[in-house]
mmCIF file of C-alpha atoms in Angstrom:
data_model
loop_
_atom_site.group_PDB
_atom_site.id
_atom_site.type_symbol
_atom_site.label_atom_id
_atom_site.label_comp_id
_atom_site.label_asym_id
_atom_site.label_seq_id
_atom_site.Cartn_x
_atom_site.Cartn_y
_atom_site.Cartn_z
ATOM 1 C CA MET Y 1 -19.027 -4.913 4.905
ATOM 2 C CA ASN Y 2 -19.079 -8.612 5.826
ATOM 3 C CA VAL Y 3 -17.491 -10.639 3.034
ATOM 4 C CA VAL Y 4 -16.082 -13.663 4.820
ATOM 5 C CA ASN Y 5 -17.144 -16.231 7.345
ATOM 6 C CA GLU Y 6 -16.321 -15.196 10.901
ATOM 7 C CA ALA Y 7 -14.875 -18.694 11.453
ATOM 8 C CA TRP Y 8 -11.903 -17.534 9.387
ATOM 9 C CA PHE Y 9 -10.867 -15.262 12.211
ATOM 10 C CA ALA Y 10 -11.098 -17.874 14.991
ATOM 11 C CA MET Y 11 -7.685 -19.441 15.393
ATOM 12 C CA ALA Y 12 -5.810 -20.941 18.303
ATOM 13 C CA ASP Y 13 -3.687 -18.822 20.603
ATOM 14 C CA LEU Y 14 -0.122 -20.105 20.308
ATOM 15 C CA GLN Y 15 0.886 -18.796 23.724
ATOM 16 C CA ASN Y 16 1.782 -22.058 25.453
ATOM 17 C CA PRO Y 17 3.861 -21.512 28.619
ATOM 18 C CA GLU Y 18 4.683 -25.199 29.015
ATOM 19 C CA LEU Y 19 5.916 -25.639 25.439
ATOM 20 C CA LEU Y 20 7.740 -22.310 25.619
ATOM 21 C CA ALA Y 21 9.566 -23.451 28.764
ATOM 22 C CA ARG Y 22 10.577 -26.736 27.115
ATOM 23 C CA LEU Y 23 11.805 -24.950 23.996
ATOM 24 C CA GLN Y 24 13.774 -22.438 26.029
ATOM 25 C CA HIS Y 25 15.321 -25.209 28.110
ATOM 26 C CA LYS Y 26 16.256 -27.131 24.966
ATOM 27 C CA ILE Y 27 17.939 -24.186 23.235
ATOM 28 C CA ASN Y 28 19.675 -23.130 26.457
ATOM 29 C CA ASN Y 29 21.230 -26.574 26.827
ATOM 30 C CA LYS Y 30 22.842 -26.720 23.407
ATOM 31 C CA THR Y 31 26.658 -26.778 23.336
ATOM 32 C CA LYS Y 32 27.144 -23.004 23.274
ATOM 33 C CA PRO Y 33 27.278 -20.074 25.661
ATOM 34 C CA LEU Y 34 23.807 -19.063 26.835
ATOM 35 C CA GLY Y 35 22.081 -16.879 24.234
ATOM 36 C CA SER Y 36 25.105 -16.844 21.939
ATOM 37 C CA LEU Y 37 23.091 -17.551 18.779
ATOM 38 C CA GLY Y 38 21.062 -14.399 19.356
ATOM 39 C CA ARG Y 39 17.997 -14.013 17.187
ATOM 40 C CA ILE Y 40 18.425 -17.467 15.679
ATOM 41 C CA GLU Y 41 17.482 -18.815 19.107
ATOM 42 C CA GLN Y 42 14.365 -16.623 19.181
ATOM 43 C CA LEU Y 43 13.500 -17.761 15.675
ATOM 44 C CA ALA Y 44 13.898 -21.429 16.641
ATOM 45 C CA ILE Y 45 11.544 -20.955 19.580
ATOM 46 C CA GLN Y 46 8.962 -19.204 17.398
ATOM 47 C CA LEU Y 47 9.080 -22.055 14.890
ATOM 48 C CA GLY Y 48 8.520 -24.518 17.722
ATOM 49 C CA LEU Y 49 5.517 -22.556 18.991
ATOM 50 C CA ILE Y 50 3.961 -22.249 15.513
ATOM 51 C CA LEU Y 51 4.380 -25.944 14.730
ATOM 52 C CA GLY Y 52 3.565 -27.040 18.280
ATOM 53 C CA THR Y 53 6.651 -29.149 18.895
ATOM 54 C CA GLU Y 54 10.090 -29.084 20.497
ATOM 55 C CA SER Y 55 11.538 -30.415 17.208
ATOM 56 C CA PRO Y 56 10.072 -28.241 14.421
ATOM 57 C CA ARG Y 57 10.892 -29.549 10.955
ATOM 58 C CA LEU Y 58 10.093 -27.313 7.980
ATOM 59 C CA THR Y 59 8.530 -29.255 5.122
ATOM 60 C CA GLN Y 60 7.656 -28.513 1.469
ATOM 61 C CA ALA Y 61 7.892 -24.721 1.610
ATOM 62 C CA GLN Y 62 5.575 -22.981 -0.864
ATOM 63 C CA MET Y 63 6.376 -19.601 -2.421
ATOM 64 C CA LEU Y 64 3.106 -17.961 -3.482
ATOM 65 C CA VAL Y 65 3.622 -15.059 -5.893
ATOM 66 C CA CYS Y 66 0.269 -13.334 -6.384
ATOM 67 C CA ALA Y 67 -0.056 -11.064 -9.417
ATOM 68 C CA GLY Y 68 -2.607 -8.429 -10.355
ATOM 69 C CA ASP Y 69 -2.971 -5.122 -12.172
ATOM 70 C CA HIS Y 70 -4.178 -1.791 -10.764
ATOM 71 C CA GLY Y 71 -6.409 0.861 -12.301
ATOM 72 C CA ILE Y 72 -4.621 3.614 -10.383
ATOM 73 C CA VAL Y 73 -1.571 3.329 -12.695
ATOM 74 C CA LYS Y 74 -3.248 5.589 -15.252
ATOM 75 C CA HIS Y 75 -2.407 8.485 -12.937
ATOM 76 C CA GLY Y 76 1.341 8.019 -13.257
ATOM 77 C CA VAL Y 77 1.977 6.408 -9.857
ATOM 78 C CA SER Y 78 4.502 3.959 -11.314
ATOM 79 C CA ALA Y 79 7.665 4.345 -13.354
ATOM 80 C CA PHE Y 80 6.715 1.256 -15.396
ATOM 81 C CA PRO Y 81 3.687 0.568 -17.630
ATOM 82 C CA SER Y 82 1.118 -1.986 -16.512
ATOM 83 C CA ASP Y 83 2.199 -4.440 -19.238
ATOM 84 C CA VAL Y 84 5.238 -5.175 -17.090
ATOM 85 C CA THR Y 85 2.976 -7.140 -14.733
ATOM 86 C CA TRP Y 86 2.151 -9.865 -17.259
ATOM 87 C CA GLN Y 87 5.642 -9.758 -18.746
ATOM 88 C CA MET Y 88 7.148 -10.421 -15.315
ATOM 89 C CA VAL Y 89 4.702 -13.276 -14.710
ATOM 90 C CA GLU Y 90 6.055 -14.844 -17.890
ATOM 91 C CA ASN Y 91 9.575 -14.236 -16.577
ATOM 92 C CA PHE Y 92 8.709 -15.973 -13.286
ATOM 93 C CA LEU Y 93 7.370 -18.977 -15.160
ATOM 94 C CA ALA Y 94 10.374 -19.089 -17.477
ATOM 95 C CA GLY Y 95 12.679 -19.197 -14.465
ATOM 96 C CA GLY Y 96 14.425 -15.889 -15.169
ATOM 97 C CA ALA Y 97 13.251 -13.620 -12.334
ATOM 98 C CA ALA Y 98 15.089 -13.108 -9.057
ATOM 99 C CA VAL Y 99 12.486 -15.048 -7.097
ATOM 100 C CA SER Y 100 12.690 -17.875 -9.650
ATOM 101 C CA VAL Y 101 16.443 -18.123 -9.210
ATOM 102 C CA LEU Y 102 16.226 -17.968 -5.412
ATOM 103 C CA ALA Y 103 13.400 -20.495 -5.186
ATOM 104 C CA ARG Y 104 15.363 -22.863 -7.385
ATOM 105 C CA GLN Y 105 18.542 -22.324 -5.338
ATOM 106 C CA HIS Y 106 16.817 -23.107 -2.058
ATOM 107 C CA GLY Y 107 14.451 -25.863 -3.206
ATOM 108 C CA ILE Y 108 11.289 -23.824 -2.607
ATOM 109 C CA ALA Y 109 8.214 -24.699 -4.686
ATOM 110 C CA LEU Y 110 7.302 -21.620 -6.757
ATOM 111 C CA ASN Y 111 3.604 -21.018 -7.417
ATOM 112 C CA VAL Y 112 2.639 -18.017 -9.569
ATOM 113 C CA ILE Y 113 -0.994 -16.983 -9.152
ATOM 114 C CA ASP Y 114 -2.874 -14.864 -11.673
ATOM 115 C CA CYS Y 115 -5.244 -13.038 -9.328
ATOM 116 C CA GLY Y 116 -6.210 -10.311 -11.761
ATOM 117 C CA VAL Y 117 -3.622 -9.573 -14.425
ATOM 118 C CA ASN Y 118 -4.754 -7.715 -17.543
ATOM 119 C CA HIS Y 119 -3.630 -10.589 -19.758
ATOM 120 C CA ASP Y 120 -4.646 -14.139 -20.601
ATOM 121 C CA PHE Y 121 -1.964 -16.722 -19.837
ATOM 122 C CA ALA Y 122 -1.615 -20.140 -21.398
ATOM 123 C CA PRO Y 123 -2.033 -22.775 -18.647
ATOM 124 C CA ARG Y 124 1.209 -24.444 -17.622
ATOM 125 C CA LEU Y 125 3.025 -26.000 -14.696
ATOM 126 C CA GLY Y 126 3.632 -23.542 -11.881
ATOM 127 C CA LEU Y 127 0.807 -21.183 -12.870
ATOM 128 C CA ILE Y 128 -2.410 -21.066 -10.855
ATOM 129 C CA ILE Y 129 -5.121 -19.068 -12.617
ATOM 130 C CA ARG Y 130 -7.554 -17.521 -10.131
ATOM 131 C CA LYS Y 131 -8.418 -14.365 -12.029
ATOM 132 C CA VAL Y 132 -11.034 -12.138 -10.382
ATOM 133 C CA GLY Y 133 -10.874 -9.521 -13.148
ATOM 134 C CA TYR Y 134 -8.510 -7.899 -15.608
ATOM 135 C CA GLY Y 135 -7.066 -5.519 -13.047
ATOM 136 C CA THR Y 136 -8.829 -3.371 -10.485
ATOM 137 C CA VAL Y 137 -10.641 -0.209 -11.516
ATOM 138 C CA ASP Y 138 -9.364 3.309 -10.848
ATOM 139 C CA SER Y 139 -9.702 3.814 -7.096
ATOM 140 C CA LEU Y 140 -9.625 7.582 -7.599
ATOM 141 C CA LYS Y 141 -13.107 7.248 -9.110
ATOM 142 C CA GLU Y 142 -14.681 4.220 -7.385
ATOM 143 C CA PRO Y 143 -13.748 1.283 -5.131
ATOM 144 C CA ALA Y 144 -10.858 -0.693 -6.565
ATOM 145 C CA MET Y 145 -12.991 -3.813 -6.365
ATOM 146 C CA SER Y 146 -16.519 -4.722 -5.351
ATOM 147 C CA GLU Y 147 -17.336 -6.511 -2.106
ATOM 148 C CA GLU Y 148 -18.025 -9.638 -4.131
ATOM 149 C CA GLN Y 149 -14.679 -9.446 -5.913
ATOM 150 C CA CYS Y 150 -12.883 -8.912 -2.615
ATOM 151 C CA GLN Y 151 -14.589 -11.985 -1.170
ATOM 152 C CA GLN Y 152 -13.783 -14.019 -4.269
ATOM 153 C CA ALA Y 153 -10.087 -13.106 -4.124
ATOM 154 C CA MET Y 154 -9.843 -13.941 -0.428
ATOM 155 C CA ASN Y 155 -11.623 -17.248 -1.010
ATOM 156 C CA HIS Y 156 -9.161 -18.042 -3.793
ATOM 157 C CA GLY Y 157 -6.289 -17.490 -1.377
ATOM 158 C CA ARG Y 158 -7.854 -19.777 1.162
ATOM 159 C CA GLU Y 159 -8.464 -22.526 -1.418
ATOM 160 C CA ILE Y 160 -4.925 -22.313 -2.754
ATOM 161 C CA VAL Y 161 -3.391 -22.834 0.687
ATOM 162 C CA LYS Y 162 -5.689 -25.764 1.417
ATOM 163 C CA SER Y 163 -4.617 -27.409 -1.857
ATOM 164 C CA LEU Y 164 -0.876 -27.225 -1.170
ATOM 165 C CA PRO Y 165 1.324 -29.475 0.988
ATOM 166 C CA GLY Y 166 3.887 -28.434 3.565
ATOM 167 C CA ASN Y 167 3.924 -26.321 6.692
ATOM 168 C CA VAL Y 168 5.488 -23.091 5.347
ATOM 169 C CA VAL Y 169 4.201 -20.405 2.979
ATOM 170 C CA LEU Y 170 6.356 -17.574 1.687
ATOM 171 C CA LEU Y 171 4.487 -14.503 0.456
ATOM 172 C CA GLY Y 172 5.338 -12.869 -2.868
ATOM 173 C CA GLU Y 173 3.584 -10.508 -5.263
ATOM 174 C CA MET Y 174 3.749 -8.728 -8.600
ATOM 175 C CA GLY Y 175 1.628 -5.833 -9.756
ATOM 176 C CA ILE Y 176 2.574 -2.501 -11.278
ATOM 177 C CA GLY Y 177 0.937 0.080 -9.008
ATOM 178 C CA ASN Y 178 0.722 -2.106 -5.927
ATOM 179 C CA THR Y 179 3.031 0.037 -3.789
ATOM 180 C CA SER Y 180 0.286 2.669 -4.077
ATOM 181 C CA ALA Y 181 -2.318 0.189 -2.828
ATOM 182 C CA ALA Y 182 -0.050 -0.834 0.050
ATOM 183 C CA ALA Y 183 0.607 2.793 0.989
ATOM 184 C CA LEU Y 184 -3.129 3.528 0.970
ATOM 185 C CA LEU Y 185 -3.852 0.551 3.240
ATOM 186 C CA LEU Y 186 -1.092 1.552 5.639
ATOM 187 C CA ALA Y 187 -2.268 5.165 5.793
ATOM 188 C CA ARG Y 188 -5.888 4.167 6.421
ATOM 189 C CA LEU Y 189 -5.399 1.253 8.828
ATOM 190 C CA GLY Y 190 -2.383 2.777 10.565
ATOM 191 C CA ASP Y 191 -3.920 6.272 10.770
ATOM 192 C CA LEU Y 192 -0.815 7.763 9.167
ATOM 193 C CA ASP Y 193 -0.187 10.567 6.696
ATOM 194 C CA ILE Y 194 -0.038 9.238 3.166
ATOM 195 C CA ALA Y 195 3.133 11.222 2.467
ATOM 196 C CA ASP Y 196 4.950 9.218 5.137
ATOM 197 C CA CYS Y 197 3.689 5.931 3.658
ATOM 198 C CA THR Y 198 4.580 6.612 0.022
ATOM 199 C CA GLY Y 199 7.910 5.911 -1.664
ATOM 200 C CA ALA Y 200 9.544 5.544 -5.042
ATOM 201 C CA GLY Y 201 8.018 2.160 -5.846
ATOM 202 C CA THR Y 202 9.573 0.986 -9.111
ATOM 203 C CA GLY Y 203 11.847 4.037 -9.254
ATOM 204 C CA LEU Y 204 9.981 7.355 -9.344
ATOM 205 C CA ASP Y 205 11.969 10.573 -8.996
ATOM 206 C CA HIS Y 206 11.290 13.236 -6.369
ATOM 207 C CA PHE Y 207 8.738 15.130 -8.453
ATOM 208 C CA ALA Y 208 6.877 11.990 -9.491
ATOM 209 C CA ILE Y 209 6.693 10.867 -5.864
ATOM 210 C CA ALA Y 210 5.101 14.217 -4.964
ATOM 211 C CA ARG Y 211 2.466 13.706 -7.692
ATOM 212 C CA LYS Y 212 1.898 10.171 -6.451
ATOM 213 C CA VAL Y 213 1.313 11.424 -2.910
ATOM 214 C CA GLU Y 214 -1.259 13.971 -4.043
ATOM 215 C CA THR Y 215 -3.072 11.356 -6.130
ATOM 216 C CA LEU Y 216 -3.209 8.942 -3.208
ATOM 217 C CA ARG Y 217 -4.386 11.709 -0.885
ATOM 218 C CA LEU Y 218 -7.325 12.248 -3.212
ATOM 219 C CA VAL Y 219 -8.044 8.496 -3.231
ATOM 220 C CA LEU Y 220 -8.185 8.459 0.565
ATOM 221 C CA LYS Y 221 -10.536 11.443 0.536
ATOM 222 C CA ARG Y 222 -12.722 9.738 -2.069
ATOM 223 C CA HIS Y 223 -13.059 6.679 0.204
ATOM 224 C CA ALA Y 224 -13.092 8.418 3.582
ATOM 225 C CA SER Y 225 -15.874 6.151 4.840
ATOM 226 C CA ALA Y 226 -13.909 2.940 4.162
ATOM 227 C CA THR Y 227 -12.511 2.557 7.659
ATOM 228 C CA THR Y 228 -12.847 -1.152 8.514
ATOM 229 C CA PRO Y 229 -10.146 -3.559 7.305
ATOM 230 C CA LEU Y 230 -12.370 -5.190 4.694
ATOM 231 C CA GLU Y 231 -13.818 -1.907 3.457
ATOM 232 C CA ALA Y 232 -10.307 -0.505 3.105
ATOM 233 C CA LEU Y 233 -9.140 -3.631 1.299
ATOM 234 C CA ALA Y 234 -11.974 -3.452 -1.245
ATOM 235 C CA CYS Y 235 -11.748 0.284 -1.857
ATOM 236 C CA LEU Y 236 -7.983 0.757 -1.772
ATOM 237 C CA GLY Y 237 -6.334 -2.639 -2.351
ATOM 238 C CA GLY Y 238 -5.732 -4.981 -5.233
ATOM 239 C CA PHE Y 239 -6.745 -8.450 -6.328
ATOM 240 C CA GLU Y 240 -3.308 -9.847 -5.462
ATOM 241 C CA ILE Y 241 -3.355 -8.220 -2.023
ATOM 242 C CA ALA Y 242 -6.842 -9.560 -1.277
ATOM 243 C CA THR Y 243 -5.729 -13.028 -2.378
ATOM 244 C CA LEU Y 244 -2.726 -12.746 -0.062
ATOM 245 C CA VAL Y 245 -5.051 -11.827 2.816
ATOM 246 C CA GLY Y 246 -6.946 -15.082 2.240
ATOM 247 C CA ILE Y 247 -3.656 -16.976 2.016
ATOM 248 C CA VAL Y 248 -2.455 -15.503 5.311
ATOM 249 C CA LEU Y 249 -5.707 -16.226 7.146
ATOM 250 C CA GLN Y 250 -5.870 -19.846 5.985
ATOM 251 C CA ALA Y 251 -2.173 -20.453 6.619
ATOM 252 C CA ALA Y 252 -2.627 -19.099 10.134
ATOM 253 C CA ILE Y 253 -5.634 -21.332 10.756
ATOM 254 C CA ASP Y 254 -3.503 -24.287 9.573
ATOM 255 C CA ASN Y 255 -0.641 -23.239 11.881
ATOM 256 C CA ARG Y 256 1.735 -22.940 8.963
ATOM 257 C CA VAL Y 257 4.817 -20.743 9.222
ATOM 258 C CA ILE Y 258 4.154 -17.526 7.266
ATOM 259 C CA VAL Y 259 7.268 -15.843 5.854
ATOM 260 C CA VAL Y 260 6.402 -12.250 4.996
ATOM 261 C CA ASP Y 261 8.311 -10.481 2.220
ATOM 262 C CA GLY Y 262 8.318 -6.687 1.827
ATOM 263 C CA PHE Y 263 5.970 -3.712 1.712
ATOM 264 C CA ILE Y 264 3.100 -5.134 -0.340
ATOM 265 C CA ALA Y 265 3.074 -8.545 1.333
ATOM 266 C CA SER Y 266 3.149 -6.777 4.708
ATOM 267 C CA SER Y 267 0.085 -4.724 3.732
ATOM 268 C CA ALA Y 268 -1.850 -7.977 3.282
ATOM 269 C CA VAL Y 269 -0.652 -9.132 6.695
ATOM 270 C CA LEU Y 270 -1.734 -5.770 8.164
ATOM 271 C CA VAL Y 271 -5.276 -6.362 6.909
ATOM 272 C CA ALA Y 272 -5.241 -9.977 8.134
ATOM 273 C CA THR Y 273 -3.979 -9.057 11.613
ATOM 274 C CA ARG Y 274 -6.674 -6.388 11.942
ATOM 275 C CA LEU Y 275 -9.220 -9.117 11.228
ATOM 276 C CA ALA Y 276 -7.547 -11.787 13.381
ATOM 277 C CA PRO Y 277 -4.772 -10.537 15.700
ATOM 278 C CA LYS Y 278 -3.443 -14.050 16.391
ATOM 279 C CA VAL Y 279 -2.224 -14.183 12.770
ATOM 280 C CA GLN Y 280 0.784 -12.251 14.043
ATOM 281 C CA GLN Y 281 1.977 -15.238 16.074
ATOM 282 C CA ARG Y 282 2.518 -17.233 12.863
ATOM 283 C CA CYS Y 283 4.382 -14.508 10.937
ATOM 284 C CA ILE Y 284 8.123 -14.190 10.424
ATOM 285 C CA TYR Y 285 9.130 -10.939 8.734
ATOM 286 C CA ALA Y 286 11.942 -11.643 6.284
ATOM 287 C CA HIS Y 287 13.389 -8.187 5.790
ATOM 288 C CA ARG Y 288 12.904 -4.458 6.053
ATOM 289 C CA SER Y 289 12.452 -3.040 2.584
ATOM 290 C CA ALA Y 290 14.091 0.120 1.286
ATOM 291 C CA GLU Y 291 10.580 1.257 0.302
ATOM 292 C CA SER Y 292 10.091 4.162 2.707
ATOM 293 C CA GLY Y 293 6.723 3.071 4.055
ATOM 294 C CA HIS Y 294 7.907 -0.372 5.106
ATOM 295 C CA ARG Y 295 9.564 0.850 8.303
ATOM 296 C CA LEU Y 296 6.250 2.399 9.320
ATOM 297 C CA MET Y 297 4.451 -0.785 8.273
ATOM 298 C CA LEU Y 298 6.673 -2.893 10.524
ATOM 299 C CA ASP Y 299 6.265 -0.391 13.366
ATOM 300 C CA THR Y 300 2.484 -0.528 12.925
ATOM 301 C CA LEU Y 301 2.622 -4.335 13.006
ATOM 302 C CA GLN Y 302 5.018 -4.185 15.993
ATOM 303 C CA ALA Y 303 7.293 -6.480 14.024
ATOM 304 C CA THR Y 304 11.049 -6.846 13.670
ATOM 305 C CA ALA Y 305 12.516 -8.089 10.405
ATOM 306 C CA LEU Y 306 15.313 -10.639 10.117
ATOM 307 C CA LEU Y 307 17.288 -8.829 7.403
ATOM 308 C CA ASP Y 308 17.926 -5.249 6.319
ATOM 309 C CA LEU Y 309 19.672 -5.411 2.944
ATOM 310 C CA GLY Y 310 18.222 -2.408 1.141
ATOM 311 C CA LEU Y 311 15.916 -4.615 -0.945
ATOM 312 C CA ARG Y 312 12.918 -3.165 -2.769
ATOM 313 C CA LEU Y 313 12.259 -5.705 -5.505
ATOM 314 C CA GLY Y 314 9.272 -7.547 -4.097
ATOM 315 C CA GLU Y 315 8.306 -10.845 -5.807
ATOM 316 C CA GLY Y 316 9.009 -12.707 -2.550
ATOM 317 C CA SER Y 317 12.748 -12.236 -3.105
ATOM 318 C CA GLY Y 318 13.411 -11.134 0.476
ATOM 319 C CA ALA Y 319 11.416 -14.049 1.863
ATOM 320 C CA ALA Y 320 13.491 -16.458 -0.233
ATOM 321 C CA LEU Y 321 16.731 -14.848 0.947
ATOM 322 C CA ALA Y 322 15.658 -15.221 4.585
ATOM 323 C CA TRP Y 323 14.604 -18.857 4.132
ATOM 324 C CA PRO Y 324 18.033 -20.369 5.002
ATOM 325 C CA LEU Y 325 17.879 -18.620 8.384
ATOM 326 C CA LEU Y 326 14.646 -20.474 9.179
ATOM 327 C CA GLN Y 327 16.221 -23.738 8.090
ATOM 328 C CA SER Y 328 19.257 -23.065 10.272
ATOM 329 C CA ALA Y 329 17.090 -22.231 13.289
ATOM 330 C CA SER Y 330 15.107 -25.442 12.833
ATOM 331 C CA ASP Y 331 18.223 -27.573 12.406
ATOM 332 C CA ILE Y 332 19.949 -26.007 15.416
ATOM 333 C CA LEU Y 333 16.985 -26.809 17.625
ATOM 334 C CA CYS Y 334 16.518 -30.322 16.256
ATOM 335 C CA ASP Y 335 20.077 -31.515 15.604
ATOM 336 C CA MET Y 336 22.609 -29.574 17.671
ATOM 337 C CA ALA Y 337 24.000 -31.567 20.584
ATOM 338 C CA SER Y 338 23.238 -30.769 24.202
ATOM 339 C CA PHE Y 339 25.962 -30.553 26.843
ATOM 340 C CA GLU Y 340 24.789 -33.902 28.205
ATOM 341 C CA SER Y 341 24.667 -35.769 24.866
ATOM 342 C CA ALA Y 342 28.045 -34.409 23.745
ATOM 343 C CA GLY Y 343 29.765 -34.937 27.088
ATOM 344 C CA VAL Y 344 30.807 -31.284 27.184
ATOM 345 C CA ALA Y 345 31.236 -29.574 30.526
ATOM 346 C CA ARG Y 346 29.116 -26.498 30.984
ATOM 347 C CA ASN Y 347 30.272 -23.300 32.680
ATOM 348 C CA GLU Y 348 28.737 -23.407 36.125
#
């Protein structure tokens, strides 16, 4: 399956020993004991490498909440009905959802993207309509989407990023059933047992989780030949996840900072990094979700999250909560005095 231009996957290697040395020297010479700001120092250096400067300023951050419905929900893999997807999109736009509150609190531009919700929305400010279909089909019976639909969704993600200002994107999502899609992608691309990748999602009990696992095991068997990242995405994923893959690839090409939310957003990054490994250099993982598969997802990505707060909401809420840490890291690197400029004696 070849649905996108290979040029998408050609991006610069951010490993720059000279810039790294300058960044390390700069952070080491701030008025503090060496290494005393811990991971904030590492985060500041990563921001400098992504943005290619010793003074990385974060500008016009864009929260991209991609929404889509999933045909697999008819098999009882979610505690909520699929109508909740469009109802929550309306809640985002009305300013009442957690991610709406957090974006407003932190001055992040909130963009809600209809990638494939089973509902028609009235156009309005803050809504980007890029509908590929009215939800994916039942992946237990056939591929969740066609190759053409997968390509269209990824292209939409790319176009959205190119249309937006700033040098930071924060990944969010909404879609009843999308923890199942994320678990399927992790199991296939991480070569893991689906039982280890599957959790409660929106709040399933123990018995419902067991039924969910067996359903997803059958889906994997049905699509046993879908082994490449793009084949897996089309057969097992969702319109919102495919759109996020395009967003991640374009943001990486643009050398934007990519702030990854939880389990579903990480599944899109998993696909993107399998297509273009250097994507990983641009990614900052906001938090480790309480969704059971997310620990395995982060291990598979060889990633360490900034926060571990027991979150499992999605929407981009964890990315928004981590955003002040990125701002602090940037400001420390750019604005904190050095020993020389402050006239402070260092410990020799």
